[in-house]
PDB file of C-alpha atoms in Angstrom:
ATOM      1  CA  GLN A   5      22.293 -20.051   6.049  1.00 78.00           C
ATOM      2  CA  VAL A   6      22.123 -16.323   5.342  1.00 87.00           C
ATOM      3  CA  GLN A   7      19.020 -14.826   3.832  1.00 95.00           C
ATOM      4  CA  LEU A   8      18.450 -11.234   2.781  1.00 97.00           C
ATOM      5  CA  ALA A   9      15.026  -9.771   2.118  1.00 97.00           C
ATOM      6  CA  GLU A  10      14.544  -6.349   0.554  1.00 98.00           C
ATOM      7  CA  SER A  11      11.394  -4.296   0.819  1.00 98.00           C
ATOM      8  CA  GLY A  12      10.212  -0.760   0.261  1.00 98.00           C
ATOM      9  CA  GLY A  13      10.331  -0.438  -3.495  1.00 97.00           C
ATOM     10  CA  GLY A  14       7.539   1.045  -5.532  1.00 98.00           C
ATOM     11  CA  LEU A  15       6.410   3.517  -8.150  1.00 98.00           C
ATOM     12  CA  VAL A  16       7.082   7.164  -7.346  1.00 98.00           C
ATOM     13  CA  GLN A  17       7.410  10.456  -9.139  1.00 98.00           C
ATOM     14  CA  ALA A  18      10.626  12.346  -9.743  1.00 98.00           C
ATOM     15  CA  GLY A  19      11.614  14.247  -6.630  1.00 98.00           C
ATOM     16  CA  ASP A  20       9.943  11.808  -4.259  1.00 98.00           C
ATOM     17  CA  SER A  21      11.632   9.680  -1.630  1.00 98.00           C
ATOM     18  CA  LEU A  22      11.694   5.986  -0.827  1.00 98.00           C
ATOM     19  CA  ARG A  23      13.283   3.987   1.943  1.00 98.00           C
ATOM     20  CA  LEU A  24      14.460   0.515   1.130  1.00 98.00           C
ATOM     21  CA  SER A  25      14.997  -2.030   3.877  1.00 98.00           C
ATOM     22  CA  CYS A  26      17.032  -5.203   3.887  1.00 98.00           C
ATOM     23  CA  ALA A  27      16.380  -7.655   6.687  1.00 98.00           C
ATOM     24  CA  ALA A  28      19.049 -10.283   7.230  1.00 97.00           C
ATOM     25  CA  SER A  29      18.842 -13.636   8.895  1.00 94.00           C
ATOM     26  CA  GLY A  30      21.837 -15.515  10.116  1.00 80.00           C
ATOM     27  CA  ARG A  31      24.487 -15.041  12.687  1.00 80.00           C
ATOM     28  CA  SER A  32      27.187 -12.413  12.800  1.00 88.00           C
ATOM     29  CA  PHE A  33      25.379  -9.656  10.903  1.00 93.00           C
ATOM     30  CA  SER A  34      27.566  -7.188  12.766  1.00 94.00           C
ATOM     31  CA  ALA A  35      30.611  -8.704  11.034  1.00 94.00           C
ATOM     32  CA  TRP A  36      29.303  -8.211   7.498  1.00 95.00           C
ATOM     33  CA  SER A  37      29.880  -5.423   5.051  1.00 96.00           C
ATOM     34  CA  MET A  38      26.546  -4.566   3.458  1.00 97.00           C
ATOM     35  CA  GLY A  39      26.037  -3.137   0.020  1.00 98.00           C
ATOM     36  CA  TRP A  40      23.245  -1.906  -2.169  1.00 98.00           C
ATOM     37  CA  PHE A  41      23.408  -2.508  -5.896  1.00 98.00           C
ATOM     38  CA  ARG A  42      20.935  -1.799  -8.646  1.00 98.00           C
ATOM     39  CA  HIS A  43      20.173  -3.219 -12.053  1.00 98.00           C
ATOM     40  CA  PRO A  44      18.567  -0.669 -14.364  1.00 97.00           C
ATOM     41  CA  PRO A  45      16.591  -2.009 -17.312  1.00 95.00           C
ATOM     42  CA  GLY A  46      18.880  -2.726 -20.230  1.00 96.00           C
ATOM     43  CA  LYS A  47      22.019  -1.880 -18.292  1.00 97.00           C
ATOM     44  CA  GLN A  48      24.596  -3.660 -16.190  1.00 97.00           C
ATOM     45  CA  ARG A  49      24.400  -3.981 -12.449  1.00 97.00           C
ATOM     46  CA  GLN A  50      25.687  -0.895 -10.645  1.00 98.00           C
ATOM     47  CA  PHE A  51      27.139  -0.271  -7.218  1.00 98.00           C
ATOM     48  CA  VAL A  52      25.054   2.136  -5.153  1.00 98.00           C
ATOM     49  CA  ALA A  53      26.276   2.204  -1.558  1.00 98.00           C
ATOM     50  CA  HIS A  54      28.336   0.312   1.002  1.00 98.00           C
ATOM     51  CA  ILE A  55      28.464   0.339   4.771  1.00 97.00           C
ATOM     52  CA  SER A  56      31.149  -1.397   6.800  1.00 97.00           C
ATOM     53  CA  PRO A  57      30.300  -3.815   9.640  1.00 96.00           C
ATOM     54  CA  THR A  58      30.401  -1.122  12.311  1.00 95.00           C
ATOM     55  CA  GLY A  59      29.021   1.624  10.104  1.00 96.00           C
ATOM     56  CA  ALA A  60      32.218   3.614  10.389  1.00 96.00           C
ATOM     57  CA  ASN A  61      32.980   3.469   6.673  1.00 96.00           C
ATOM     58  CA  ILE A  62      30.389   4.418   4.068  1.00 97.00           C
ATOM     59  CA  GLN A  63      30.778   4.880   0.335  1.00 97.00           C
ATOM     60  CA  TYR A  64      28.398   5.906  -2.431  1.00 98.00           C
ATOM     61  CA  SER A  65      28.466   5.940  -6.168  1.00 98.00           C
ATOM     62  CA  ASP A  66      28.837   9.391  -7.646  1.00 98.00           C
ATOM     63  CA  SER A  67      25.374   9.163  -9.175  1.00 98.00           C
ATOM     64  CA  VAL A  68      23.635   8.923  -5.794  1.00 98.00           C
ATOM     65  CA  LYS A  69      26.006  10.819  -3.516  1.00 98.00           C
ATOM     66  CA  GLY A  70      24.157  13.555  -1.672  1.00 98.00           C
ATOM     67  CA  ARG A  71      20.754  12.019  -2.383  1.00 98.00           C
ATOM     68  CA  PHE A  72      20.943   8.516  -0.907  1.00 98.00           C
ATOM     69  CA  THR A  73      21.890   7.489   2.620  1.00 98.00           C
ATOM     70  CA  ILE A  74      22.822   4.001   3.748  1.00 98.00           C
ATOM     71  CA  SER A  75      22.496   3.023   7.394  1.00 98.00           C
ATOM     72  CA  ARG A  76      22.334  -0.099   9.514  1.00 98.00           C
ATOM     73  CA  ASP A  77      21.216  -1.336  12.893  1.00 97.00           C
ATOM     74  CA  ASN A  78      23.178  -4.406  13.925  1.00 96.00           C
ATOM     75  CA  ALA A  79      20.782  -5.129  16.773  1.00 95.00           C
ATOM     76  CA  LYS A  80      17.959  -5.418  14.241  1.00 96.00           C
ATOM     77  CA  ASN A  81      19.974  -7.169  11.505  1.00 97.00           C
ATOM     78  CA  THR A  82      18.763  -4.528   9.095  1.00 98.00           C
ATOM     79  CA  VAL A  83      20.288  -2.127   6.600  1.00 98.00           C
ATOM     80  CA  TRP A  84      18.402   0.714   4.950  1.00 98.00           C
ATOM     81  CA  LEU A  85      18.796   2.853   1.884  1.00 98.00           C
ATOM     82  CA  GLN A  86      17.073   6.220   2.153  1.00 98.00           C
ATOM     83  CA  MET A  87      16.594   7.593  -1.334  1.00 98.00           C
ATOM     84  CA  ASN A  88      15.704  11.248  -1.722  1.00 98.00           C
ATOM     85  CA  SER A  89      15.246  13.465  -4.769  1.00 98.00           C
ATOM     86  CA  LEU A  90      14.655  10.437  -6.927  1.00 98.00           C
ATOM     87  CA  LYS A  91      15.221  10.730 -10.645  1.00 98.00           C
ATOM     88  CA  PRO A  92      13.927   8.639 -13.537  1.00 97.00           C
ATOM     89  CA  GLU A  93      17.449   7.292 -14.003  1.00 97.00           C
ATOM     90  CA  ASP A  94      17.215   5.741 -10.536  1.00 98.00           C
ATOM     91  CA  THR A  95      14.675   3.291 -11.932  1.00 98.00           C
ATOM     92  CA  ALA A  96      16.055  -0.206 -11.332  1.00 98.00           C
ATOM     93  CA  ASP A  97      15.795  -3.391  -9.377  1.00 98.00           C
ATOM     94  CA  TYR A  98      17.620  -2.782  -6.112  1.00 98.00           C
ATOM     95  CA  TYR A  99      19.486  -5.543  -4.318  1.00 98.00           C
ATOM     96  CA  CYS A 100      21.161  -5.715  -0.970  1.00 98.00           C
ATOM     97  CA  ALA A 101      24.254  -7.835  -0.607  1.00 98.00           C
ATOM     98  CA  ALA A 102      26.316  -9.076   2.299  1.00 96.00           C
ATOM     99  CA  ARG A 103      29.962  -9.874   2.599  1.00 95.00           C
ATOM    100  CA  ASN A 104      31.342 -11.884   5.463  1.00 91.00           C
ATOM    101  CA  GLY A 105      33.954  -9.438   6.697  1.00 88.00           C
ATOM    102  CA  TYR A 106      34.955  -5.949   5.742  1.00 89.00           C
ATOM    103  CA  ALA A 107      34.890  -5.308   2.006  1.00 88.00           C
ATOM    104  CA  GLY A 108      37.719  -2.813   2.205  1.00 89.00           C
ATOM    105  CA  SER A 109      38.721  -1.066  -0.983  1.00 89.00           C
ATOM    106  CA  LEU A 110      36.695  -3.493  -3.102  1.00 93.00           C
ATOM    107  CA  TYR A 111      33.349  -2.402  -1.646  1.00 95.00           C
ATOM    108  CA  TYR A 112      32.093  -1.499  -5.129  1.00 95.00           C
ATOM    109  CA  ASP A 113      32.710  -4.927  -6.664  1.00 96.00           C
ATOM    110  CA  ALA A 114      29.690  -7.218  -6.626  1.00 96.00           C
ATOM    111  CA  LEU A 115      31.960 -10.241  -6.890  1.00 96.00           C
ATOM    112  CA  ASN A 116      33.148  -9.570  -3.343  1.00 95.00           C
ATOM    113  CA  TYR A 117      29.736 -10.118  -1.807  1.00 96.00           C
ATOM    114  CA  HIS A 118      28.676 -13.570  -0.709  1.00 94.00           C
ATOM    115  CA  TYR A 119      24.933 -13.260  -0.254  1.00 95.00           C
ATOM    116  CA  TRP A 120      22.209 -11.484  -2.196  1.00 97.00           C
ATOM    117  CA  GLY A 121      18.567 -10.695  -1.732  1.00 97.00           C
ATOM    118  CA  GLN A 122      15.839 -11.182  -4.329  1.00 97.00           C
ATOM    119  CA  GLY A 123      15.604  -7.490  -5.097  1.00 98.00           C
ATOM    120  CA  THR A 124      12.926  -4.825  -4.926  1.00 98.00           C
ATOM    121  CA  GLN A 125      11.771  -2.771  -7.879  1.00 98.00           C
ATOM    122  CA  VAL A 126      11.964   1.007  -7.888  1.00 98.00           C
ATOM    123  CA  THR A 127      10.315   2.939 -10.682  1.00 98.00           C
ATOM    124  CA  VAL A 128      10.597   6.714 -10.889  1.00 98.00           C
ATOM    125  CA  SER A 129       8.326   8.457 -13.330  1.00 98.00           C
ATOM    126  CA  SER A 130       9.112  11.860 -14.801  1.00 95.00           C
TER     127      SER A 130
END
């Protein structure tokens, strides 16, 4: 049984930073692609970032590129999302997701992820 638990969300002002964490339980974390997605209020779920099992391949959505950084530590079964220069449009519930195996070119598609956390809320005030 795989469980993902996000933490680190909160209420911040525009320009501030937050670091989200996703702790995973279960075997073979080092074999999973990990992704961050977000669900803004009134909008559809959006891809944010992906990191391959070894960390060698990383992708970001255009809206967060240059501001957000995804990283992982396979020894700690944890993936992080460092969010800098936050904007009000970053306000959303943020979810981490795991895929058993490399996501490849479909890293952005939520349907390719097998496990999801409960989410953590990020609110950025202007």
